[in-house]
Coordinates of C-alpha atoms in Angstrom, one line a residue:
Chain T
M730 CA 0.0 0.0 0.1
K731 CA 1.4 3.2 -1.3
T732 CA 1.2 6.2 1.4
L733 CA 1.1 9.7 0.6
S734 CA 4.5 10.3 1.7
S735 CA 6.2 7.5 -0.5
T736 CA 4.5 9.0 -3.4
W737 CA 5.9 12.3 -2.6
K738 CA 9.3 10.6 -2.4
E739 CA 8.9 9.0 -5.7
M740 CA 7.8 12.4 -7.1
K741 CA 10.8 14.0 -5.7
K742 CA 12.9 11.3 -7.3
Y743 CA 11.6 12.0 -10.7
R744 CA 11.8 15.9 -10.2
H745 CA 13.7 16.0 -13.6
S746 CA 11.0 14.3 -15.4
Y747 CA 8.4 16.9 -14.1
L748 CA 10.5 19.7 -15.2
M749 CA 11.1 18.2 -18.5
I750 CA 7.3 17.9 -19.2
A751 CA 6.4 21.2 -17.7
P752 CA 7.0 23.5 -20.9
Y753 CA 4.5 21.4 -22.6
Y754 CA 2.1 20.1 -20.2
L755 CA 1.7 23.4 -18.3
P756 CA 0.0 25.5 -21.3
F757 CA -1.6 22.0 -22.4
L758 CA -3.3 21.8 -19.1
V759 CA -4.6 25.4 -19.2
F760 CA -5.6 25.5 -22.7
T761 CA -7.1 22.2 -23.1
V762 CA -7.8 20.4 -19.8
F763 CA -8.8 23.5 -17.6
S764 CA -10.5 24.8 -21.1
V765 CA -12.8 21.9 -21.3
L766 CA -13.8 22.1 -17.8
M767 CA -14.4 25.8 -18.0
A768 CA -16.7 25.0 -21.2
M769 CA -18.7 22.7 -18.9
G770 CA -18.8 25.2 -16.3
L771 CA -20.1 28.0 -18.6
S772 CA -22.7 25.8 -19.9
F773 CA -24.6 26.2 -17.0
S774 CA -24.8 29.8 -17.2
Y775 CA -25.9 33.1 -19.2
F776 CA -22.7 34.9 -20.3
N777 CA -22.6 37.5 -22.8
V778 CA -18.8 38.5 -21.9
L779 CA -19.7 42.1 -20.8
E780 CA -21.6 41.0 -17.6
T781 CA -20.4 38.5 -15.1
P782 CA -21.7 35.0 -16.0
R783 CA -25.0 34.0 -14.2
L784 CA -26.0 30.5 -13.3
I785 CA -29.0 29.4 -15.0
G786 CA -28.9 25.7 -14.3
W787 CA -29.7 23.2 -17.0
Q788 CA -31.6 26.1 -19.1
N789 CA -29.1 26.2 -21.8
Y790 CA -29.8 22.4 -22.4
I791 CA -33.3 22.4 -22.1
N792 CA -33.4 25.1 -24.7
L793 CA -30.8 23.5 -27.1
F794 CA -33.1 20.3 -27.2
L795 CA -36.6 21.5 -26.9
Q796 CA -36.7 25.1 -28.4
D797 CA -33.7 25.2 -30.8
D798 CA -34.8 23.6 -34.4
I799 CA -31.8 24.8 -35.9
F800 CA -29.8 22.8 -33.5
S801 CA -31.8 19.9 -34.5
I802 CA -30.8 20.1 -37.9
A803 CA -27.3 20.6 -36.9
M804 CA -27.3 17.4 -34.9
K805 CA -29.0 15.4 -37.9
N806 CA -26.5 16.8 -40.2
T807 CA -23.5 16.0 -38.0
F808 CA -24.8 12.6 -37.5
L809 CA -25.0 12.1 -41.4
F810 CA -21.2 13.0 -41.6
V811 CA -20.4 10.8 -38.5
A812 CA -22.4 7.9 -40.3
I813 CA -21.5 8.4 -43.9
T814 CA -18.2 10.4 -44.5
G815 CA -16.5 8.9 -41.3
P816 CA -16.6 5.3 -42.0
A817 CA -16.4 5.9 -46.0
S818 CA -13.1 7.9 -45.3
F819 CA -12.0 5.2 -42.9
I820 CA -12.4 2.6 -45.6
L821 CA -10.9 4.7 -48.3
C822 CA -7.9 5.7 -46.3
F823 CA -7.2 1.9 -45.6
F824 CA -8.3 0.8 -49.2
V825 CA -5.9 3.3 -51.1
A826 CA -3.0 2.4 -48.6
W827 CA -3.6 -1.4 -49.0
V828 CA -3.7 -1.3 -52.7
I829 CA -0.2 0.9 -53.3
N830 CA 1.4 -1.1 -50.4
E831 CA 3.1 -3.4 -53.0
M832 CA 4.1 -0.9 -55.5
R833 CA 7.4 0.6 -56.0
P834 CA 8.5 3.3 -53.5
K835 CA 8.4 6.1 -56.0
V836 CA 5.1 5.3 -57.3
R837 CA 3.8 4.9 -53.7
A838 CA 5.2 8.3 -52.7
A839 CA 3.5 10.0 -55.9
I840 CA 0.2 8.4 -55.2
T841 CA 0.2 9.1 -51.6
L842 CA 1.0 12.9 -52.3
V843 CA -2.1 13.0 -54.7
F844 CA -4.6 11.5 -52.1
Y845 CA -2.9 13.7 -49.2
A846 CA -2.6 17.1 -51.0
P847 CA -6.4 17.9 -50.6
T848 CA -5.7 17.6 -46.7
L849 CA -2.7 20.1 -47.1
A850 CA -4.7 22.4 -49.2
G851 CA -6.8 23.6 -46.3
V852 CA -8.7 26.9 -46.9
S853 CA -7.5 27.0 -50.4
A854 CA -9.1 23.8 -51.5
F855 CA -12.7 25.5 -51.0
A856 CA -12.1 28.0 -53.9
I857 CA -11.5 25.2 -56.4
W858 CA -14.8 23.4 -55.5
K859 CA -16.7 26.9 -55.4
F860 CA -15.3 27.0 -59.2
V861 CA -16.4 23.2 -59.8
F862 CA -20.1 23.9 -58.3
S863 CA -20.3 27.6 -59.3
G864 CA -23.9 28.7 -60.1
S865 CA -22.7 30.4 -63.3
E866 CA -22.4 28.6 -66.7
Y867 CA -18.8 28.6 -66.3
G868 CA -19.0 26.5 -63.5
L869 CA -17.7 22.9 -64.3
V870 CA -20.6 21.0 -63.4
N871 CA -23.0 23.5 -64.9
A872 CA -20.7 23.7 -68.1
F873 CA -20.6 19.9 -68.3
L874 CA -24.3 19.3 -68.0
L875 CA -25.3 22.1 -70.2
K876 CA -23.0 21.0 -72.9
A877 CA -24.6 17.3 -72.6
G878 CA -28.1 18.9 -73.0
L879 CA -29.1 17.6 -69.6
L880 CA -29.7 21.1 -68.2
M881 CA -31.4 24.1 -69.9
E882 CA -30.0 26.7 -67.6
P883 CA -27.2 26.6 -65.1
L884 CA -28.2 25.5 -61.5
T885 CA -27.1 27.3 -58.2
Y886 CA -25.9 24.3 -56.5
L887 CA -24.4 25.7 -53.3
K888 CA -27.6 27.6 -52.5
D889 CA -29.8 24.7 -53.2
I890 CA -31.1 22.8 -50.3
R891 CA -31.4 19.8 -52.5
F892 CA -27.8 19.8 -53.3
I893 CA -26.1 21.2 -50.1
L894 CA -25.9 17.9 -48.3
P895 CA -24.5 15.6 -51.1
I896 CA -21.9 18.4 -51.9
L897 CA -20.8 18.7 -48.4
I898 CA -20.3 14.9 -48.1
V899 CA -18.6 14.8 -51.4
V900 CA -16.0 17.5 -50.6
Q901 CA -15.4 16.3 -47.0
L902 CA -14.4 12.9 -48.4
W903 CA -12.3 14.4 -50.8
M904 CA -10.3 16.2 -48.2
S905 CA -10.4 13.6 -45.5
L906 CA -7.6 11.2 -46.3
G907 CA -5.4 12.9 -43.6
H908 CA -3.5 11.4 -40.5
S909 CA -5.0 8.2 -40.6
F910 CA -4.1 7.7 -44.4
L911 CA -0.5 8.3 -43.6
A912 CA -0.9 6.0 -40.6
F913 CA -2.1 3.1 -42.7
I914 CA 0.4 3.5 -45.2
A915 CA 3.3 3.3 -42.7
G916 CA 1.6 0.5 -40.8
L917 CA 1.1 -1.8 -43.7
Q918 CA 4.9 -1.2 -44.8
T919 CA 5.6 -2.8 -41.2
V920 CA 3.8 -5.9 -41.7
D921 CA 6.1 -8.9 -41.8
R922 CA 6.1 -10.5 -45.1
K923 CA 7.1 -13.6 -43.4
L924 CA 3.6 -13.8 -42.1
Y925 CA 2.0 -13.9 -45.5
E926 CA 4.6 -16.6 -46.7
A927 CA 3.6 -18.7 -43.6
A928 CA 0.0 -18.2 -44.4
A929 CA 0.4 -19.2 -48.0
V930 CA 1.8 -22.6 -46.5
D931 CA -1.2 -22.8 -44.2
G932 CA -3.7 -22.7 -47.0
V933 CA -4.4 -18.9 -47.4
R934 CA -5.5 -18.6 -51.2
N935 CA -5.9 -15.2 -52.0
R936 CA -5.3 -11.6 -51.2
W937 CA -9.0 -11.3 -49.6
Q938 CA -8.1 -13.9 -47.2
E939 CA -4.8 -12.7 -46.4
L940 CA -6.3 -9.2 -45.7
W941 CA -8.9 -10.6 -43.4
Y942 CA -6.9 -13.3 -41.3
I943 CA -3.5 -11.6 -41.4
T944 CA -3.3 -7.8 -42.5
L945 CA -6.1 -6.4 -40.7
P946 CA -5.4 -8.1 -37.2
V947 CA -1.7 -7.1 -37.4
M948 CA -2.9 -3.4 -38.3
R949 CA -5.3 -3.3 -35.4
P950 CA -3.2 -0.9 -33.6
F951 CA -3.2 1.7 -36.5
L952 CA -6.8 0.9 -37.2
L953 CA -7.4 2.3 -33.7
F954 CA -5.4 5.5 -34.4
G955 CA -7.1 5.9 -37.6
A956 CA -10.6 5.6 -36.0
V957 CA -9.6 8.3 -33.5
M958 CA -8.7 10.8 -36.1
Q959 CA -11.6 9.9 -38.4
I960 CA -14.3 10.1 -35.7
A961 CA -12.9 13.4 -34.4
Q962 CA -12.8 14.8 -37.8
S963 CA -16.3 13.6 -39.1
F964 CA -17.9 15.3 -35.6
G965 CA -16.0 18.3 -36.2
V966 CA -17.1 19.2 -40.0
S967 CA -17.5 22.8 -40.1
A968 CA -14.8 24.4 -42.5
V969 CA -16.4 23.0 -45.7
S970 CA -19.7 24.3 -44.8
I971 CA -18.6 27.8 -44.0
N972 CA -16.3 28.4 -46.9
L973 CA -18.3 26.6 -49.3
L974 CA -21.9 27.3 -48.6
G975 CA -21.6 30.6 -46.7
F976 CA -22.3 31.3 -43.0
P977 CA -25.3 30.8 -42.4
T978 CA -26.4 28.2 -45.1
T979 CA -29.3 28.4 -47.1
K980 CA -32.2 27.5 -44.7
Y981 CA -29.6 26.1 -42.3
A982 CA -29.4 23.2 -44.7
G983 CA -25.4 22.8 -44.0
R984 CA -25.5 23.5 -40.5
T985 CA -23.4 21.2 -38.4
I986 CA -22.8 21.1 -34.7
V987 CA -19.5 23.1 -34.9
T988 CA -21.2 25.8 -37.0
H989 CA -24.0 26.2 -34.6
L990 CA -21.3 26.6 -31.9
M991 CA -19.3 29.3 -33.8
D992 CA -22.7 31.0 -34.7
Y993 CA -23.4 31.5 -30.8
G994 CA -19.8 31.9 -29.8
I995 CA -18.2 34.1 -32.3
I996 CA -21.0 36.2 -33.8
R997 CA -24.0 36.3 -31.0
Y998 CA -21.6 36.3 -28.1
E999 CA -23.8 34.2 -26.1
M1000 CA -21.0 32.2 -24.4
G1001 CA -23.2 30.1 -22.1
Y1002 CA -25.2 28.7 -24.7
A1003 CA -22.1 28.1 -27.0
S1004 CA -20.5 26.2 -24.2
A1005 CA -23.4 24.0 -23.8
I1006 CA -23.0 22.9 -27.6
A1007 CA -19.2 22.6 -26.9
T1008 CA -19.9 20.3 -24.2
I1009 CA -22.5 18.2 -25.7
L1010 CA -20.0 17.9 -28.7
F1011 CA -17.1 16.9 -26.4
L1012 CA -19.1 14.3 -24.6
M1013 CA -20.5 12.9 -28.0
Q1014 CA -16.9 12.6 -29.5
V1015 CA -15.5 11.1 -26.7
I1016 CA -17.9 8.3 -25.9
F1017 CA -18.6 7.6 -29.5
N1018 CA -14.8 7.3 -29.7
K1019 CA -14.4 5.0 -26.7
T1020 CA -17.2 2.8 -28.0
V1021 CA -15.8 2.3 -31.4
Q1022 CA -12.2 1.7 -29.8
R1023 CA -13.9 -1.2 -28.1
G1024 CA -15.4 -2.5 -31.1
L1025 CA -12.5 -2.5 -33.1
K1026 CA -10.2 -4.1 -30.5
R1027 CA -12.5 -7.3 -31.4
I1028 CA -10.9 -7.4 -34.9
G1029 CA -9.6 -11.0 -35.4
E1030 CA -10.3 -12.4 -31.9
Chain V
M260 CA 10.5 -6.0 -55.5
T261 CA 9.1 -8.4 -52.8
N262 CA 7.7 -11.7 -54.2
R263 CA 4.1 -11.7 -54.8
L264 CA 2.0 -14.2 -53.2
N265 CA -1.7 -15.3 -54.0
R266 CA -2.1 -12.5 -56.8
S267 CA -4.8 -12.9 -59.2
V268 CA -4.8 -10.8 -62.3
G269 CA -8.3 -10.0 -62.3
G270 CA -8.1 -8.9 -58.6
T271 CA -5.1 -6.8 -59.6
L272 CA -7.0 -5.2 -62.5
F273 CA -9.9 -4.7 -60.6
L274 CA -8.1 -2.8 -57.6
L275 CA -6.0 -0.9 -60.2
F276 CA -9.0 0.4 -62.1
F277 CA -11.0 1.5 -58.8
L278 CA -7.8 3.2 -57.6
G279 CA -7.5 5.1 -60.7
F280 CA -11.2 6.1 -60.6
L281 CA -10.6 7.6 -57.1
G282 CA -7.2 9.2 -58.2
I283 CA -9.1 11.2 -61.1
F284 CA -11.6 12.3 -58.5
M285 CA -8.9 13.5 -56.3
V286 CA -6.6 15.2 -58.7
I287 CA -8.9 17.0 -61.1
P288 CA -9.6 19.9 -58.6
L289 CA -5.6 20.1 -57.8
V290 CA -5.0 20.3 -61.6
F291 CA -7.3 23.0 -62.1
T292 CA -5.8 24.9 -58.8
I293 CA -2.6 24.9 -60.5
S294 CA -3.5 25.5 -64.2
N295 CA -6.1 28.3 -63.5
A296 CA -3.4 30.3 -61.7
F297 CA -1.6 30.6 -65.2
K298 CA -4.5 31.3 -67.2
P299 CA -4.9 34.5 -69.0
L300 CA -8.4 36.2 -68.3
N301 CA -10.2 35.2 -71.5
E302 CA -9.6 31.5 -70.6
F303 CA -11.5 31.7 -67.3
Y304 CA -14.5 32.4 -69.5
L305 CA -14.1 29.6 -71.9
F306 CA -17.1 27.5 -72.4
P307 CA -16.9 24.5 -71.2
P308 CA -14.1 25.4 -68.9
K309 CA -10.7 23.9 -69.8
L310 CA -8.7 21.6 -67.5
F311 CA -5.1 22.7 -68.9
V312 CA -4.1 26.3 -69.8
R313 CA -3.6 27.1 -73.3
N314 CA -1.3 30.1 -73.3
P315 CA 0.0 30.2 -69.8
T316 CA 0.9 33.7 -68.6
L317 CA 2.1 35.2 -65.4
T318 CA 0.0 38.2 -65.6
N319 CA -2.0 36.9 -62.4
F320 CA 0.9 37.1 -60.2
T321 CA 2.0 40.6 -61.3
D322 CA -1.6 41.6 -60.8
L323 CA -1.5 40.1 -57.2
K324 CA 1.8 41.9 -56.5
Q325 CA 0.3 45.1 -57.7
I326 CA -2.5 44.7 -55.2
L327 CA -0.1 44.0 -52.4
A328 CA 2.2 46.8 -53.2
N329 CA -0.7 49.3 -53.0
F330 CA -1.7 48.6 -49.5
W331 CA -0.1 50.8 -46.7
I332 CA 1.5 47.5 -44.9
P333 CA 4.1 46.4 -46.7
F334 CA 3.7 42.7 -48.0
T335 CA 7.0 41.7 -46.4
R336 CA 5.4 42.5 -43.1
Y337 CA 2.9 39.7 -43.6
L338 CA 5.5 37.5 -44.8
F339 CA 7.3 38.3 -41.6
N340 CA 4.4 37.6 -39.3
S341 CA 3.9 34.1 -41.0
L342 CA 7.6 33.2 -40.3
W343 CA 7.7 34.4 -36.8
V344 CA 4.5 32.5 -36.0
V345 CA 5.8 29.5 -37.7
V346 CA 9.4 29.6 -36.3
L347 CA 8.2 30.5 -32.7
G348 CA 5.1 28.1 -32.8
T349 CA 6.2 25.2 -34.8
G350 CA 9.8 25.5 -33.4
G351 CA 8.6 25.9 -29.8
H352 CA 6.1 22.8 -30.3
V353 CA 9.1 20.8 -31.5
L354 CA 11.4 21.7 -28.4
F355 CA 8.7 21.2 -26.0
V356 CA 7.2 18.1 -27.2
S357 CA 10.9 16.5 -27.6
L358 CA 11.5 17.6 -23.8
A359 CA 8.1 16.1 -22.5
A360 CA 8.1 13.1 -24.8
Y361 CA 11.3 11.5 -23.3
P362 CA 10.3 11.2 -19.8
M363 CA 6.7 10.2 -21.1
A364 CA 8.5 7.5 -23.0
K365 CA 11.1 6.2 -20.7
H366 CA 10.6 7.6 -17.1
D367 CA 8.1 6.0 -14.7
F368 CA 6.9 8.9 -12.8
P369 CA 3.6 9.0 -10.8
G370 CA 1.0 10.5 -13.0
K371 CA 2.5 9.5 -16.2
N372 CA -0.1 7.2 -17.5
L373 CA -3.0 9.8 -16.4
L374 CA -1.3 12.5 -18.5
F375 CA -1.0 10.2 -21.5
S376 CA -4.5 9.2 -21.4
I377 CA -5.5 12.9 -21.2
T378 CA -3.5 13.4 -24.2
V379 CA -5.0 10.8 -26.2
L380 CA -8.3 11.9 -24.9
A381 CA -7.4 15.3 -26.6
L382 CA -6.8 13.8 -30.0
M383 CA -10.5 12.6 -29.9
F384 CA -12.5 15.8 -29.8
S385 CA -12.6 18.9 -32.1
P386 CA -10.3 22.0 -31.2
E387 CA -13.5 23.9 -31.5
V388 CA -14.3 22.8 -28.0
T389 CA -12.0 24.8 -26.3
K390 CA -12.4 27.8 -28.6
I391 CA -14.8 29.9 -26.4
P392 CA -13.0 29.2 -23.2
N393 CA -9.6 29.9 -24.6
F394 CA -10.8 33.2 -26.0
I395 CA -11.8 34.1 -22.6
I396 CA -8.6 32.9 -21.1
M397 CA -6.4 34.6 -23.6
S398 CA -8.4 38.0 -23.0
K399 CA -8.0 37.7 -19.4
L400 CA -4.3 37.2 -19.9
G401 CA -4.2 40.3 -22.4
L402 CA -3.1 38.0 -25.1
I403 CA -5.8 38.9 -27.7
D404 CA -4.3 40.3 -30.9
T405 CA -0.7 39.4 -30.0
Y406 CA 1.5 36.9 -31.7
T407 CA 1.5 34.8 -28.5
S408 CA -2.2 34.0 -29.3
M409 CA -1.2 32.9 -32.3
I410 CA 1.7 30.7 -31.1
I411 CA 0.0 28.9 -28.0
P412 CA -2.4 26.7 -30.0
S413 CA 0.4 25.2 -31.9
L414 CA 2.4 24.6 -28.6
V415 CA -0.4 22.5 -27.0
F416 CA -1.1 20.6 -30.4
P417 CA -1.7 17.0 -29.0
L418 CA -0.8 14.9 -31.9
G419 CA 2.9 16.0 -31.9
L420 CA 3.2 14.6 -28.3
F421 CA 1.5 11.4 -29.1
L422 CA 3.7 10.7 -32.3
M423 CA 7.0 11.7 -30.3
K424 CA 6.2 9.7 -27.5
Q425 CA 5.5 6.5 -29.3
Y426 CA 8.6 7.0 -31.6
M427 CA 10.7 7.4 -28.7
E428 CA 9.3 4.3 -26.8
D429 CA 10.6 2.0 -29.7
L430 CA 14.1 3.1 -29.1
P431 CA 16.1 0.6 -27.0
D432 CA 16.6 1.2 -23.3
S433 CA 20.2 -0.1 -23.3
L434 CA 21.2 3.2 -25.0
I435 CA 19.8 5.1 -22.1
E436 CA 21.4 2.9 -19.2
S437 CA 24.8 2.8 -20.7
A438 CA 24.8 6.7 -21.0
K439 CA 23.6 6.9 -17.5
C440 CA 26.5 4.5 -16.4
E441 CA 28.8 7.1 -18.0
G442 CA 27.4 10.0 -15.7
A443 CA 25.3 11.8 -18.5
S444 CA 22.6 14.0 -17.3
E445 CA 19.0 13.4 -18.3
Y446 CA 19.3 16.6 -20.6
A447 CA 22.4 15.3 -22.3
I448 CA 20.9 11.8 -22.9
L449 CA 18.0 13.5 -24.6
F450 CA 20.0 16.1 -26.7
R451 CA 22.9 13.9 -27.5
I452 CA 21.4 10.7 -27.9
I453 CA 17.9 10.4 -28.2
I454 CA 17.2 13.6 -30.5
P455 CA 19.6 12.7 -33.4
L456 CA 17.8 9.1 -33.3
V457 CA 14.3 10.5 -33.4
K458 CA 14.9 12.9 -36.5
P459 CA 12.1 11.4 -38.6
A460 CA 9.6 12.1 -35.8
L461 CA 11.1 15.7 -35.5
M462 CA 10.2 16.1 -39.3
T463 CA 7.0 14.7 -39.0
I464 CA 5.9 16.9 -36.2
V465 CA 7.4 19.9 -38.2
L466 CA 5.1 18.9 -41.2
F467 CA 1.8 18.4 -39.1
N468 CA 2.5 21.5 -36.8
F469 CA 3.1 23.6 -39.9
T470 CA 0.1 22.7 -41.7
F471 CA -2.0 23.3 -38.7
V472 CA -0.3 26.8 -38.1
W473 CA -0.7 27.6 -41.7
S474 CA -4.3 26.9 -41.9
Q475 CA -5.3 27.9 -38.5
T476 CA -4.1 31.4 -39.2
S477 CA -5.6 31.6 -42.6
G478 CA -9.4 31.6 -42.1
E479 CA -11.1 34.4 -40.5
M480 CA -13.1 31.7 -38.5
G481 CA -9.6 29.7 -38.0
G482 CA -7.7 32.3 -36.1
G483 CA -10.0 34.4 -34.0
Y484 CA -7.6 35.9 -31.9
I485 CA -6.0 38.7 -34.2
F486 CA -7.9 41.9 -35.2
S487 CA -4.8 44.3 -36.0
E488 CA -4.0 44.5 -39.5
K489 CA -0.2 44.6 -38.8
L490 CA -0.3 41.3 -37.0
K491 CA -2.1 39.4 -39.9
T492 CA -0.4 36.3 -41.3
L493 CA 0.2 36.1 -45.4
P494 CA -2.4 33.4 -45.8
Y495 CA -4.8 35.4 -43.7
V496 CA -4.3 38.4 -45.8
L497 CA -4.4 36.4 -48.9
V498 CA -7.6 34.7 -48.1
Q499 CA -8.9 38.1 -47.1
I500 CA -8.4 39.2 -50.7
T501 CA -10.0 36.5 -52.3
Q502 CA -13.0 37.2 -50.0
G503 CA -12.9 40.8 -51.5
G504 CA -12.1 42.7 -48.5
F505 CA -8.6 43.6 -47.6
G506 CA -8.5 45.6 -44.2
S507 CA -10.6 48.8 -44.8
M508 CA -9.8 48.6 -48.3
Q509 CA -12.0 46.7 -50.8
V510 CA -10.6 44.8 -53.4
F511 CA -12.1 43.2 -56.6
A512 CA -10.6 39.9 -56.6
W513 CA -11.2 38.8 -60.0
D514 CA -10.7 34.8 -60.9
G515 CA -7.1 35.2 -61.7
I516 CA -6.1 36.7 -58.6
V517 CA -8.4 34.2 -56.7
A518 CA -6.5 31.4 -58.7
V519 CA -3.0 32.7 -58.1
I520 CA -3.8 33.0 -54.3
N521 CA -4.8 29.5 -54.0
F522 CA -2.1 28.3 -55.9
L523 CA 0.5 29.8 -53.8
L524 CA -1.5 28.7 -50.4
I525 CA -1.4 25.3 -51.5
S526 CA 2.2 24.9 -53.0
I527 CA 3.8 25.9 -49.7
P528 CA 2.5 23.2 -47.4
I529 CA 2.9 20.7 -50.5
A530 CA 6.6 21.6 -50.7
V531 CA 7.0 20.8 -46.7
F532 CA 5.4 17.6 -47.3
L533 CA 7.7 16.7 -50.2
I534 CA 10.6 17.4 -48.0
T535 CA 9.4 15.4 -45.0
Q536 CA 7.5 12.7 -46.7
S537 CA 9.8 9.8 -46.2
S538 CA 10.1 10.6 -42.3
I539 CA 6.6 10.7 -42.0
V540 CA 6.0 7.4 -43.2
E541 CA 8.8 6.0 -40.9
T542 CA 7.3 8.0 -38.0
M543 CA 3.6 6.9 -38.7
A544 CA 4.9 3.4 -38.6
T545 CA 4.8 4.0 -34.7
S546 CA 1.7 5.8 -34.5
G547 CA -0.4 2.6 -33.5
I548 CA -2.5 2.8 -30.3
K549 CA -1.5 -0.3 -28.5
D550 CA -4.3 -2.3 -26.5

């Protein structure tokens, strides 16, 4: 049984370690850990920055779930991203990494660049999609459809609620091959070739069986890492909506939890209400992530 | 080339076909981004739009130069701001992460596991969760509208610490033990022995942190802490030009200008990626989350 004083002794022994981690972890604790706790605390208050926060209990949460129709659109859209772009992108990352794994290093590097470049592009990526879906006849999609005779006049895709969600999904997918993609490429390179040779002797007949019985179980730690990244990404979709569709979007059709948070936090200065949204987002991301982790750990068991 | 086992030709063709299809979808917007930057005005209004430029020109670049030259804050100031934030933010991040990752990987101090689980937890949620509290904390500390406010978010970026710690954990303990026997201090061990061995991980966190700083300071929504014209970074100002407003000056950003700006914004992170690519693959090979 460790006593408090022995722990203290232990800690004194490691004072160098604490000194070394301090420059990173002190600001980390303030701007990440304390910050999350502060958001949780503020979520029970009315706070407009000018006056001191006033405690209002669960009122923000009650308003969010019972009164705020736009928040329910935001939730619905975000879940759509979590259900579609998250898994689709996860599979896409793995698929591309797996197909290019046996190619020559130069070819592999070139293909990696092509698929990873949209992630690097950041804000500048949206301008090109604005051009693709432009409402004028010089926009790529319009020009193509007009030329083919499928349209009589150009459509304003980015302002039309019929197209907003599909466009968000496509563009989000396009720029979602990020950290998890790189992790999968690297992870596949570490899989021992001898395992495949041994498996071939044991009767594994084709690449699909090889994938299922050997590659996926060995890749499990990387799949876990990739899932963490993809889930955080798909719950956090916002930049695409803001930059492509404007802020707010037509009839709030492109609203997500994060854009709702920004609307209340940055534009309306209702910090208590925005903090309640942040708290809900935080809890959903962490709980969902932990659940998926548990599921993925079962692969190959 | 490694020997191929169990590979059917049909399967290979199917996979390559699918990969090619995806590749075209990925690459077309990028090709447009590059070729549009070199298009003369009349080629923007061709019907239907052309993927490749016919008569490449540098007018768009000189036009952008003109716009920047007409502004009361010299272009070099924005460039300096960007470099300053990248050097201090990314440089500080790399230094602090190296310092912290070493004890996290190799020492066994009380609280270590708790700290690491919190760091992994921080990978799981969006940075927007802490946006509002951080704004309030920064304003209480008087940091709004300072370089520090742009630097702090990159210092505490959790992915860097995670990757560096995983990478250092794979280094053999015997290296450290023998150095300790010779009486080396912890700092000497870190800077003389560990750091030279973790160069790939250093390059990787440089890239990730750089792209984070680059994109984070470029959007109006992204930065959020900067209001003074003279503190804005180059990507911030360039994005503002494409949106038609440039400080208090209105700019008509025609398609050529927008195209050139996007070309510039995309080529810098890509250049950094090309330099660091092989290190990244080596580093990400230790990124797995062990059960």
